[in-house]
Tab-separated table of C-alpha atoms in Angstrom:
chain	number	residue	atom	x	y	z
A	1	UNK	CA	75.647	131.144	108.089
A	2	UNK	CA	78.642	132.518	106.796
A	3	UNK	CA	81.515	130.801	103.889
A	4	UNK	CA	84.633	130.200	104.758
A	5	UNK	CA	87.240	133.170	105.233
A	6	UNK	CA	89.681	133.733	103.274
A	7	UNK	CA	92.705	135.672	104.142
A	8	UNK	CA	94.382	134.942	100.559
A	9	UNK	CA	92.987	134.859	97.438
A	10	UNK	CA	93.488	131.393	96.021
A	11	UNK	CA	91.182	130.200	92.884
A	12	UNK	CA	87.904	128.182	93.941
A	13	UNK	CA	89.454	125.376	91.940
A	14	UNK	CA	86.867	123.038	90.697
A	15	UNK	CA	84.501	123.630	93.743
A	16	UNK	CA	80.915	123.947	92.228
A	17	UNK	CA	77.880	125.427	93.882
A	18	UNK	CA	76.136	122.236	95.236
A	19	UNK	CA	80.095	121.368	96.656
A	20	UNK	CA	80.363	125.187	98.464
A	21	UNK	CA	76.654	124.857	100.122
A	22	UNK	CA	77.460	121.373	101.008
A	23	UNK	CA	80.997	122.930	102.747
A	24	UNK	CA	78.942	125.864	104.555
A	25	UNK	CA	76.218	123.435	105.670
A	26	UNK	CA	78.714	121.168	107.802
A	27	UNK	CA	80.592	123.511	108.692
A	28	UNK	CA	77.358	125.624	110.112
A	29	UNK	CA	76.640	122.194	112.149
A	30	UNK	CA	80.270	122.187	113.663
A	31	UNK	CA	80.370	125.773	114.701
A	32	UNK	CA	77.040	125.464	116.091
A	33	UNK	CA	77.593	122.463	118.265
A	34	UNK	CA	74.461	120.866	116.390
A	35	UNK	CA	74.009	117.234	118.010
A	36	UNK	CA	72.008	113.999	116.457
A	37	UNK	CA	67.839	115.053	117.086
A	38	UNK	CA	68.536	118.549	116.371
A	39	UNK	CA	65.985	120.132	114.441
A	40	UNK	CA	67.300	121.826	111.100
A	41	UNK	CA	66.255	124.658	109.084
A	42	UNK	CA	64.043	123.807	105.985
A	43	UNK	CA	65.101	123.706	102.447
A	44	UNK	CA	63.587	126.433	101.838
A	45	UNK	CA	65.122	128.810	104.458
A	46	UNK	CA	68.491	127.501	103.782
A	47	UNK	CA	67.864	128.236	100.339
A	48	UNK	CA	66.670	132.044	101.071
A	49	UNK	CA	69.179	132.419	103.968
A	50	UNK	CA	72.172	131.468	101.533
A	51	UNK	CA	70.620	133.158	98.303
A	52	UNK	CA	71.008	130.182	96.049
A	53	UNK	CA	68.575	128.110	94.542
A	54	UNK	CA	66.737	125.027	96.111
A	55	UNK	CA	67.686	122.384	93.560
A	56	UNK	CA	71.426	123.271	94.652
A	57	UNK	CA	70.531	123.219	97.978
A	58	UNK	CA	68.729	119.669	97.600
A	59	UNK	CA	71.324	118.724	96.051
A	60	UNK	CA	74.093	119.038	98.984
A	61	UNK	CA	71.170	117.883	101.314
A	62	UNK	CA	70.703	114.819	99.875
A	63	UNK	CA	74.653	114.496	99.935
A	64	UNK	CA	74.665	114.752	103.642
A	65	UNK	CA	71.346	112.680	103.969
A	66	UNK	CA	74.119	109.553	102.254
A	67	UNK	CA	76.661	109.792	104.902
A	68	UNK	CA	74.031	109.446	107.336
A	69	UNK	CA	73.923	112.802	108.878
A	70	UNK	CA	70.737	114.620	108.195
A	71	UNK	CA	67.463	112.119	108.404
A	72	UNK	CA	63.691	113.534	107.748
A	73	UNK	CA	61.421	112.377	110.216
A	74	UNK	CA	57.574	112.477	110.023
A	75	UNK	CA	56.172	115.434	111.508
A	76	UNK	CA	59.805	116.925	112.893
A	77	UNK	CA	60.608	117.831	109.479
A	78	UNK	CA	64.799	117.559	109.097
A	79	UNK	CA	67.160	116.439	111.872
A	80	UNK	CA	70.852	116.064	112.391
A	81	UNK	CA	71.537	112.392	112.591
A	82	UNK	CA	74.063	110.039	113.544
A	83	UNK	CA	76.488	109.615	110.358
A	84	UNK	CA	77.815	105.929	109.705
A	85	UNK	CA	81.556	106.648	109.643
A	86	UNK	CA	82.283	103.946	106.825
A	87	UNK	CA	79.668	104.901	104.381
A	88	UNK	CA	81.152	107.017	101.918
A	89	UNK	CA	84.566	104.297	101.903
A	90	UNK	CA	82.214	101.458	101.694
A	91	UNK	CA	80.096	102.882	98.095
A	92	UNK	CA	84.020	103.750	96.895
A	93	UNK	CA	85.812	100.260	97.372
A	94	UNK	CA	85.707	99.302	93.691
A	95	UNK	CA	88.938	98.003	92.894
A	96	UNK	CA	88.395	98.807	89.548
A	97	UNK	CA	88.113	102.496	90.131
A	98	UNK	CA	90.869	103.056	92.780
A	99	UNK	CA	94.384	104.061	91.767
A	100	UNK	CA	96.995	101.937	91.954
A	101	UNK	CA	98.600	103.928	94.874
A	102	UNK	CA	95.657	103.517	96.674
A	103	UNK	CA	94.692	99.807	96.465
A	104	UNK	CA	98.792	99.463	96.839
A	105	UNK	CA	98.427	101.200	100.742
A	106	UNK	CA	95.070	99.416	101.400
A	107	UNK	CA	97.379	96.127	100.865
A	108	UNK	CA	99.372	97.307	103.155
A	109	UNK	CA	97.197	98.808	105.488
A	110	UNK	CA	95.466	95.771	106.671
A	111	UNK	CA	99.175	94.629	107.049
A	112	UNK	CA	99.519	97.223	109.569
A	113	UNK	CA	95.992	96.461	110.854
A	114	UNK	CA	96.848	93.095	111.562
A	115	UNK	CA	100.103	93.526	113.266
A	116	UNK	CA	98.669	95.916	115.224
A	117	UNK	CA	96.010	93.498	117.058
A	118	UNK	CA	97.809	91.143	119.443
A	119	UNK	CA	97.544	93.631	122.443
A	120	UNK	CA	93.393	93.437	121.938
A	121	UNK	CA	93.027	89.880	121.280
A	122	UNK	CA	94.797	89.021	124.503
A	123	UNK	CA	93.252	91.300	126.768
A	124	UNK	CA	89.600	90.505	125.141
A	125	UNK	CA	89.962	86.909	124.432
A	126	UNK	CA	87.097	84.868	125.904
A	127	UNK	CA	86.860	81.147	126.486
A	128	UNK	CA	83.951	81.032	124.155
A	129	UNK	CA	85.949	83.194	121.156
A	130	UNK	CA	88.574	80.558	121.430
A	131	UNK	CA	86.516	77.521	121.113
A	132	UNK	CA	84.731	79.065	117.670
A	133	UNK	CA	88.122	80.258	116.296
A	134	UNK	CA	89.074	76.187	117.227
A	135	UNK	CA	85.788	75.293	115.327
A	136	UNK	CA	87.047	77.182	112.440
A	137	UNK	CA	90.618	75.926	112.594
A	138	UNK	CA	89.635	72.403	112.940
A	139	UNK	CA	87.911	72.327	109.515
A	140	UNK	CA	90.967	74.186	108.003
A	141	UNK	CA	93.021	71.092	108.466
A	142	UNK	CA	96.167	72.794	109.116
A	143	UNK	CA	96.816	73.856	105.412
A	144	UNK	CA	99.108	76.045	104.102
A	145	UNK	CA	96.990	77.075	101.493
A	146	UNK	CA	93.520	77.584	102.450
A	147	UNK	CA	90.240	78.734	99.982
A	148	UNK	CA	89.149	82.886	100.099
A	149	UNK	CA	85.987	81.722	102.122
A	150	UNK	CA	88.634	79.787	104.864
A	151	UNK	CA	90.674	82.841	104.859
A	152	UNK	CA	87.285	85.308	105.714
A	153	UNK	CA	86.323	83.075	108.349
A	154	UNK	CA	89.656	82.762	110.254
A	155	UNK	CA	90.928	86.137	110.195
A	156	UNK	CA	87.002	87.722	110.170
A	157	UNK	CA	86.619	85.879	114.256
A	158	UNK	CA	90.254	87.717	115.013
A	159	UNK	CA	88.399	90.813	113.869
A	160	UNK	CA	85.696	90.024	116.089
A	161	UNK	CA	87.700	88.690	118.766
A	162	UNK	CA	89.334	92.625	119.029
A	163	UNK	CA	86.035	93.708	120.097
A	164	UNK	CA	85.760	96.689	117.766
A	165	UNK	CA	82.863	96.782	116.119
A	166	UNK	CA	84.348	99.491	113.324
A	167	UNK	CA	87.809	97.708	113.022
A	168	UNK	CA	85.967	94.531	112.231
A	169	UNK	CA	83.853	96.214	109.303
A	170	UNK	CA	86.688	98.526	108.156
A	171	UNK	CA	89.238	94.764	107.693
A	172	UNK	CA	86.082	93.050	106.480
A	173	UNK	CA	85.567	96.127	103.594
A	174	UNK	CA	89.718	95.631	102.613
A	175	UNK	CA	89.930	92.081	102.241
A	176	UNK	CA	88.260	91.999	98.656
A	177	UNK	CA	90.690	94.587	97.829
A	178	UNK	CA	93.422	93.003	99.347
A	179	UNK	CA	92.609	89.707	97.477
A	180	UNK	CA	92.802	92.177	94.110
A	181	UNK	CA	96.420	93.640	94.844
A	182	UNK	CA	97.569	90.340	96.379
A	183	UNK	CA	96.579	88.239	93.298
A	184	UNK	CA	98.300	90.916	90.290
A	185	UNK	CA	101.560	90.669	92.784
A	186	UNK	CA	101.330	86.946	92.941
A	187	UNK	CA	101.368	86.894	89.133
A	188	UNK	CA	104.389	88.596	89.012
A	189	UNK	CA	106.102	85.646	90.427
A	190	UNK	CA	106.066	86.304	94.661
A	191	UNK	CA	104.971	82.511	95.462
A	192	UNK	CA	104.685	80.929	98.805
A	193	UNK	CA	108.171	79.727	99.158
A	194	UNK	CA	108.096	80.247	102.814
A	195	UNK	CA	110.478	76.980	104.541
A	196	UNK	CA	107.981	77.116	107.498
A	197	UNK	CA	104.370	78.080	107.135
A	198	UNK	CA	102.830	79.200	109.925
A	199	UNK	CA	99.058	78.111	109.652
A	200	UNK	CA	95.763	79.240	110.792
A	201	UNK	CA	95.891	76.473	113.149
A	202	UNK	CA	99.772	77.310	114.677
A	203	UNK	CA	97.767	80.781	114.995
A	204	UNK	CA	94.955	79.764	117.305
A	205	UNK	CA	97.727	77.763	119.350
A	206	UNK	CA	99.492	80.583	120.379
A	207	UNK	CA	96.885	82.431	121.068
A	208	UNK	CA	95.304	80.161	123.071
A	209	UNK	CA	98.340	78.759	125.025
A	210	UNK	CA	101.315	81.242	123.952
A	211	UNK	CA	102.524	84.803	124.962
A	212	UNK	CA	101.408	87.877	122.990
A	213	UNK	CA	105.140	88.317	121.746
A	214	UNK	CA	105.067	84.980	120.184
A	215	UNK	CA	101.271	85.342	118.990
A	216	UNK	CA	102.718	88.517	117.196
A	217	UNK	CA	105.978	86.891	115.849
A	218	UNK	CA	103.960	84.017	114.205
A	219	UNK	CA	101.345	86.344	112.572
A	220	UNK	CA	104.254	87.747	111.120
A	221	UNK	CA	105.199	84.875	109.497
A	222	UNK	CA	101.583	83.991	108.885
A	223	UNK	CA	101.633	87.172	106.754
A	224	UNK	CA	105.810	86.765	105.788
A	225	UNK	CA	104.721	86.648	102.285
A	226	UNK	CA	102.366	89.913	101.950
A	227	UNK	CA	105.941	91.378	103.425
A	228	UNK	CA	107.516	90.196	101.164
A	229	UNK	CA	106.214	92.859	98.931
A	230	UNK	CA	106.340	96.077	100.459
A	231	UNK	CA	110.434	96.101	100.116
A	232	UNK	CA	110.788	93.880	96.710
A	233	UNK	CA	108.986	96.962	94.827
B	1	UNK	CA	70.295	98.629	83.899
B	2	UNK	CA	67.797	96.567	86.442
B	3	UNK	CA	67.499	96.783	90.170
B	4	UNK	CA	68.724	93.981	92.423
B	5	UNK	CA	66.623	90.475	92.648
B	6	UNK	CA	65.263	89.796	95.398
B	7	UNK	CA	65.181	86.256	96.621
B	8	UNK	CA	62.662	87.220	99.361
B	9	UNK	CA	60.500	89.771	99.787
B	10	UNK	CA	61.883	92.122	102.319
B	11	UNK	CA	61.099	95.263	103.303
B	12	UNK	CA	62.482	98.145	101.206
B	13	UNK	CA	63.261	100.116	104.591
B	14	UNK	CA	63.999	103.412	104.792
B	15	UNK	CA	65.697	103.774	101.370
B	16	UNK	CA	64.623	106.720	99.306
B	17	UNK	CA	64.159	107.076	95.715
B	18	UNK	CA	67.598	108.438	95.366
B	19	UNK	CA	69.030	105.846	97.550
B	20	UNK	CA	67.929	103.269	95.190
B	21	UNK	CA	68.831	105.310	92.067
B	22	UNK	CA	72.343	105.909	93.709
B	23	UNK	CA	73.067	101.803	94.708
B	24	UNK	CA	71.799	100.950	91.614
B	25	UNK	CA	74.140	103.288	89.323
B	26	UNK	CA	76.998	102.228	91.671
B	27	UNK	CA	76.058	98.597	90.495
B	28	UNK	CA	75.679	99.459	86.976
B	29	UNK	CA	79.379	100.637	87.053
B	30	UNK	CA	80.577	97.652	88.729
B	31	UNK	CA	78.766	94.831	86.695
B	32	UNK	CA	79.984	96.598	83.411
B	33	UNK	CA	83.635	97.430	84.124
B	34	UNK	CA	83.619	100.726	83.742
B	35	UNK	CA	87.417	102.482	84.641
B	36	UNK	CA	88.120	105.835	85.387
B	37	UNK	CA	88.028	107.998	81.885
B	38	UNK	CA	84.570	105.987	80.517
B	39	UNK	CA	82.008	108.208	79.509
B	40	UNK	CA	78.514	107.615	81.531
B	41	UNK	CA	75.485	108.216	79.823
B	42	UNK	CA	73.698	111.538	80.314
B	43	UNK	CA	71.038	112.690	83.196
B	44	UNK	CA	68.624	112.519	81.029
B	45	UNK	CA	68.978	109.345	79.464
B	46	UNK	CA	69.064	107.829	82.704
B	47	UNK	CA	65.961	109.361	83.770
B	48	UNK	CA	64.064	108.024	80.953
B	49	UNK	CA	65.514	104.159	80.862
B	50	UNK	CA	64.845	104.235	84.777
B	51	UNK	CA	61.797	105.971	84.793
B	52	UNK	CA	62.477	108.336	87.385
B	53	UNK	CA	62.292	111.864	87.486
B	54	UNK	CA	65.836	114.165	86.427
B	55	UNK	CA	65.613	115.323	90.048
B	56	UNK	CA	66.447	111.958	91.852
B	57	UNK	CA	68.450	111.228	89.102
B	58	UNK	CA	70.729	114.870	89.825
B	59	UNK	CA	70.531	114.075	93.548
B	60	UNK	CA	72.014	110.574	92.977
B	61	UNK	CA	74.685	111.637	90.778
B	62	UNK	CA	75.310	114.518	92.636
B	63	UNK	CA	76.358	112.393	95.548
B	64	UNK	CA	78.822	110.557	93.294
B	65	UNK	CA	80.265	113.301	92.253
B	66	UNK	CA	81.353	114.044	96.198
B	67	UNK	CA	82.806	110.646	96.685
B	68	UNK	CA	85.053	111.422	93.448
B	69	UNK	CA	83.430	108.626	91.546
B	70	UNK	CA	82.135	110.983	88.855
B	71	UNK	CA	83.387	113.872	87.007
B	72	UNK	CA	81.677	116.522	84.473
B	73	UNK	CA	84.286	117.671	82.008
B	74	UNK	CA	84.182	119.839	79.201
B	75	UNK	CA	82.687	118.988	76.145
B	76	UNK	CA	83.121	115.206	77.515
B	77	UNK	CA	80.350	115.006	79.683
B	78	UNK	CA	80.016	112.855	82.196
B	79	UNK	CA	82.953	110.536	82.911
B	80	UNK	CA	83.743	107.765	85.758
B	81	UNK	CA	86.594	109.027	87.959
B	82	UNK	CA	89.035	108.024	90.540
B	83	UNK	CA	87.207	108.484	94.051
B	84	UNK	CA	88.915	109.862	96.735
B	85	UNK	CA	89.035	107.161	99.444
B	86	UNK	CA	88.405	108.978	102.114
B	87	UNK	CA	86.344	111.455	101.421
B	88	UNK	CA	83.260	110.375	102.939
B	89	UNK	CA	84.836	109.482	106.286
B	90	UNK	CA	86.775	112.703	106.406
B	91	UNK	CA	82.900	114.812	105.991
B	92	UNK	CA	81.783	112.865	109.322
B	93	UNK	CA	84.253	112.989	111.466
B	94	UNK	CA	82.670	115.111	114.001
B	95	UNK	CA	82.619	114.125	117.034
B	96	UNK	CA	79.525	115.533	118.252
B	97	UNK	CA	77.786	113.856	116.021
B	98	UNK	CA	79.207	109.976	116.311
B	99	UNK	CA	78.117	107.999	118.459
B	100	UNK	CA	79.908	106.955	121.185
B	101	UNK	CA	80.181	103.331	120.472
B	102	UNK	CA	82.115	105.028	117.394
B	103	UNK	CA	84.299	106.996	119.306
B	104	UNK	CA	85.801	104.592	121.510
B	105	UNK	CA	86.216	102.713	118.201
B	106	UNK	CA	88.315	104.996	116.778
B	107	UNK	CA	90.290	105.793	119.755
B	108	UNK	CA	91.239	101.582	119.282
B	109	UNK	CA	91.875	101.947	116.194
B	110	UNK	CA	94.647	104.907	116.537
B	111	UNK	CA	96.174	102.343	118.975
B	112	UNK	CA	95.448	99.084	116.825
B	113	UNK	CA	97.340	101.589	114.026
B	114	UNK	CA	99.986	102.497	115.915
B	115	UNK	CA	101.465	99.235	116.916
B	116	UNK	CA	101.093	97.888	113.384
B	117	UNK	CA	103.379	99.948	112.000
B	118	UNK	CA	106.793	98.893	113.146
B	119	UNK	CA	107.787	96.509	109.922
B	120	UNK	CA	106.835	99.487	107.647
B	121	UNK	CA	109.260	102.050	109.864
B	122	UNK	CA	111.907	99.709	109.901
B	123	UNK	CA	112.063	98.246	106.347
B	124	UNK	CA	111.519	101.912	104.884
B	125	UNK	CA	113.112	104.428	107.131
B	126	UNK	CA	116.042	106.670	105.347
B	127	UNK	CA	118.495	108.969	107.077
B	128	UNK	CA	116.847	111.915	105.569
B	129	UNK	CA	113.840	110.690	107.944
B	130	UNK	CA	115.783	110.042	111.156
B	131	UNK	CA	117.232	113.405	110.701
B	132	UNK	CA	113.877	115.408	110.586
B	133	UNK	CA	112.701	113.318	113.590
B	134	UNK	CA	115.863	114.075	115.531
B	135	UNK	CA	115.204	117.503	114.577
B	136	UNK	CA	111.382	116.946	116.007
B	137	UNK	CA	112.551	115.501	119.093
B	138	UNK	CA	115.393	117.450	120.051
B	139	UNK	CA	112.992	120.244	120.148
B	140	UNK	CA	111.155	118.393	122.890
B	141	UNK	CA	113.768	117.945	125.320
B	142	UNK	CA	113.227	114.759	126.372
B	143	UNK	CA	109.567	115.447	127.637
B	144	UNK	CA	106.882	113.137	129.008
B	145	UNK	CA	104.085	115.468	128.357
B	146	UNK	CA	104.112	117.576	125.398
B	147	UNK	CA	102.022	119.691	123.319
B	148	UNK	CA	99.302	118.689	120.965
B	149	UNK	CA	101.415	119.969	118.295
B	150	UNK	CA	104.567	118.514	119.755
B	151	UNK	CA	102.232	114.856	119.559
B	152	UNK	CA	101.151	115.617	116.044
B	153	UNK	CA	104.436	116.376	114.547
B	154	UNK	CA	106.469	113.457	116.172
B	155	UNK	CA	103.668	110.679	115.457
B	156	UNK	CA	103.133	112.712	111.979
B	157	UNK	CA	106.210	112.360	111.197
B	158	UNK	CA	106.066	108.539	112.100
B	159	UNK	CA	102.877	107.881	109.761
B	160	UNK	CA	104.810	109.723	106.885
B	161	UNK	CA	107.782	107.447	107.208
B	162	UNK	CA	105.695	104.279	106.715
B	163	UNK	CA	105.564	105.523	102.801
B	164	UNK	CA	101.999	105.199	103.352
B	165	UNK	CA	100.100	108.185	101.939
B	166	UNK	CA	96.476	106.468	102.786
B	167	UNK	CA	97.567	105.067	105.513
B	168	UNK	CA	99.096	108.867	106.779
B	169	UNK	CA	96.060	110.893	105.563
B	170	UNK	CA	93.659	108.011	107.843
B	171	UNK	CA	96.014	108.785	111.176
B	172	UNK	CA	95.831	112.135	110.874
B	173	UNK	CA	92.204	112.213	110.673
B	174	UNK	CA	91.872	109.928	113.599
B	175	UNK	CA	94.131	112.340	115.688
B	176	UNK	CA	91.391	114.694	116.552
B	177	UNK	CA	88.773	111.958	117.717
B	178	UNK	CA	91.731	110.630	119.496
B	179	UNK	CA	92.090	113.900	121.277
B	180	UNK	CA	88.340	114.030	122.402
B	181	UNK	CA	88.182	110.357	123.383
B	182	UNK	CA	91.380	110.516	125.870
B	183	UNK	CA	90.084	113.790	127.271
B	184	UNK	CA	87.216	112.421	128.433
B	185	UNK	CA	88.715	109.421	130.234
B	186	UNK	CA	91.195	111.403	131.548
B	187	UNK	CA	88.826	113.659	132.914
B	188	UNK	CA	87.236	110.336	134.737
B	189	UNK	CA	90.341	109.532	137.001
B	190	UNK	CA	93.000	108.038	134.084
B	191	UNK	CA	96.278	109.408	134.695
B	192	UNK	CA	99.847	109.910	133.632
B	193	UNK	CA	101.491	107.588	136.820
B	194	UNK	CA	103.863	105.178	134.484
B	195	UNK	CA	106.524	104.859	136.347
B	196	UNK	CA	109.006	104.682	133.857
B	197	UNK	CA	107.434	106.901	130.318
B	198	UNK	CA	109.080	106.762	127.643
B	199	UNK	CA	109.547	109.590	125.300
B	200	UNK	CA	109.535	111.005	121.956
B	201	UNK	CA	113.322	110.633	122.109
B	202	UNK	CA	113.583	107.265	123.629
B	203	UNK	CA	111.395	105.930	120.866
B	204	UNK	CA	113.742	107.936	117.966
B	205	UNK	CA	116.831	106.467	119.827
B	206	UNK	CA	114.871	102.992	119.235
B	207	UNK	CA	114.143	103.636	115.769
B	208	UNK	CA	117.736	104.607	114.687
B	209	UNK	CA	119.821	102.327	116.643
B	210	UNK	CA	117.406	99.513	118.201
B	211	UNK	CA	115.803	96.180	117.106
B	212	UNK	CA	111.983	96.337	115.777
B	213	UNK	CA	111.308	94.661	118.858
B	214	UNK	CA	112.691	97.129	121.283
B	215	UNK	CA	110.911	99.825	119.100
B	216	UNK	CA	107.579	98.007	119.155
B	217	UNK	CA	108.354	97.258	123.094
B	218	UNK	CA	108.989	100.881	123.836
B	219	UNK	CA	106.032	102.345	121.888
B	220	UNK	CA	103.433	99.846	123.971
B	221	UNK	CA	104.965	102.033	126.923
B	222	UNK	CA	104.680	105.004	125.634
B	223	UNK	CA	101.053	104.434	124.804
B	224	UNK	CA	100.336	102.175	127.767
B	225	UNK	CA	98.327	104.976	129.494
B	226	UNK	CA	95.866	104.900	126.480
B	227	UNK	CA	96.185	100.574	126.658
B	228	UNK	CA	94.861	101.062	130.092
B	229	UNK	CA	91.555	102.201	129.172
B	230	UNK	CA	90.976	99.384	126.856
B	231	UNK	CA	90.394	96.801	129.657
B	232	UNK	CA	89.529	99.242	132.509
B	233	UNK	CA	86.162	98.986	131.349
């Protein structure tokens, strides 16, 4: 195990101890091809092998242990694990907490995220999918305005509908987020003054019966609103 | 500060003492408000009002601290900070250690990315841009298969115009997971035989002079080899 070269000297910034071990210990897994069920050295080697004490070194252990990829097993002592990719975003999503250039491009990256869609749903779209999304619709009356729990459950099936497990958590993680931004720009006076509303019900339509192009032109206007915002600032 | 109720009893799983000492600070912040700048009472303090021992207690904070949520400053203390949203996922992306299941996820999700981006390109993109990408491209000569660092610097370039610094920062980490994924299809039999590709310089000529529709058209064809793989299996 060696730290990371460095050809020019540049200051170690705010970088403490438990932060440097916690560096060197993924990048010793990366350069050593280490795969999940791995067995890892102990604590206490680390520790020895690294000449720093074991409280730092539990320390940056326990780090990697959160993100999912070191486990202890009974009897096999430490292994390298599979991490959950949105762990660390999912403990940080606390709207008050981000900056306001952050929650600003999560607004608008579940924009992108849901413009980005229409080729999945229509190659994975099944019979049953569209009867449940119909279910959903039904109940929805074909409102304009529709409650935070009747928003979740339409756009949380399209999430499903794409097939990706990840993409579906990741959207599901932004919404409360995007309900934060979308509400503070809403106060500022962007209403829904849109002449014709595409609903959640026009939506399930065209998927059902219509061609990707106009699936993807209607979401647009679904969404013409949240637009609305990313060229009136 | 109090745990969460539990309606039921369930079982506690396979979460640690720290894991519960880390959710349960997370909450505290949360339910009380607390914004970036608030001082956080000490290690010790917390110890003794949880009853748990200062080690847990350092372990939990210390993974805090490396999603950004927590800072030590001089003669401050402890104070809540902004967290870096993408720190965690940035630690795990390794892609001998996700699983597959994730992989092919995030190969989607470059794509799902990708085609969601054409209303940001087009209601943001400034001469200053289209010059630096005709600079990119014309260094390509009109190529159907380029370099790694050819792909990274055109599509780069393409994340940075969306004005999207989150949204940038995610792509870019994708792009090596990307990399891995597509070798290994292509490796099974998945080839370049579009008949007619379109380039790095079609989709510039697109993005300067064309509709968003064109633009959008012409990048499903330039990534339709990738699109393949979504329903060839």
């Amino acid at each position: 195990m060696s730290e990371v070269k460095h050809n020019t000297l540049e200051p170690l910034g705010s970088l403490s101890m438990t932060d440097r071990v916690e560096n060197i210990l993924r990048e010793y897994f990366t350069e050593n091809g280490f795969k999940p069920g791995d067995s890892l050295p102990k604590e206490m080697e680390i520790s020895q092998k690294l000449n720093v004490g074991r409280n730092v070194v539990r320390e940056a252990l326990s780090r990697l242990r959160m993100l999912g990829m070191i486990e202890t097993r009974p009897r096999r002592g430490m292994i390298m694990a599979q991490p959950d990719l949105l762990a660390g975003i999912e403990k940080v999503l606390n709207p008050l907490l981000l900056s306001q250039d952050n929650l600003k491009d999560i607004f608008e990256l579940r924009l992108i995220l849901e413009m980005g869609i229409s080729e999945f749903l229509f190659a994975r779209k099944t019979d049953k999918d569209l009867a449940e999304l119909e279910d959903i619709v039904s109940k929805q009356k074909d409102a304009v305005v529709v409650s935070k729990e009747e928003e979740v459950a339409f756009h949380g099936k399209l999430y499903e509908m794409t097939g990706n497990d990840t993409f579906k958590r990741f959207q599901n993680l932004l919404m409360p987020v995007f309900e934060h931004v979308f509400t503070e720009y809403y106060d500022k006076g962007i209403h829904r003054d849109i002449p014709n509303p595409v609903t959640h019900h026009d939506l399930f339509v065209y998927l059902k019966q219509g061609t990707q192009e106009e699936f993807r032109k209607a979401m647009y206007q679904h969404l013409e609103v949240y637009f609305k915002t990313i060229t009136a600032r």
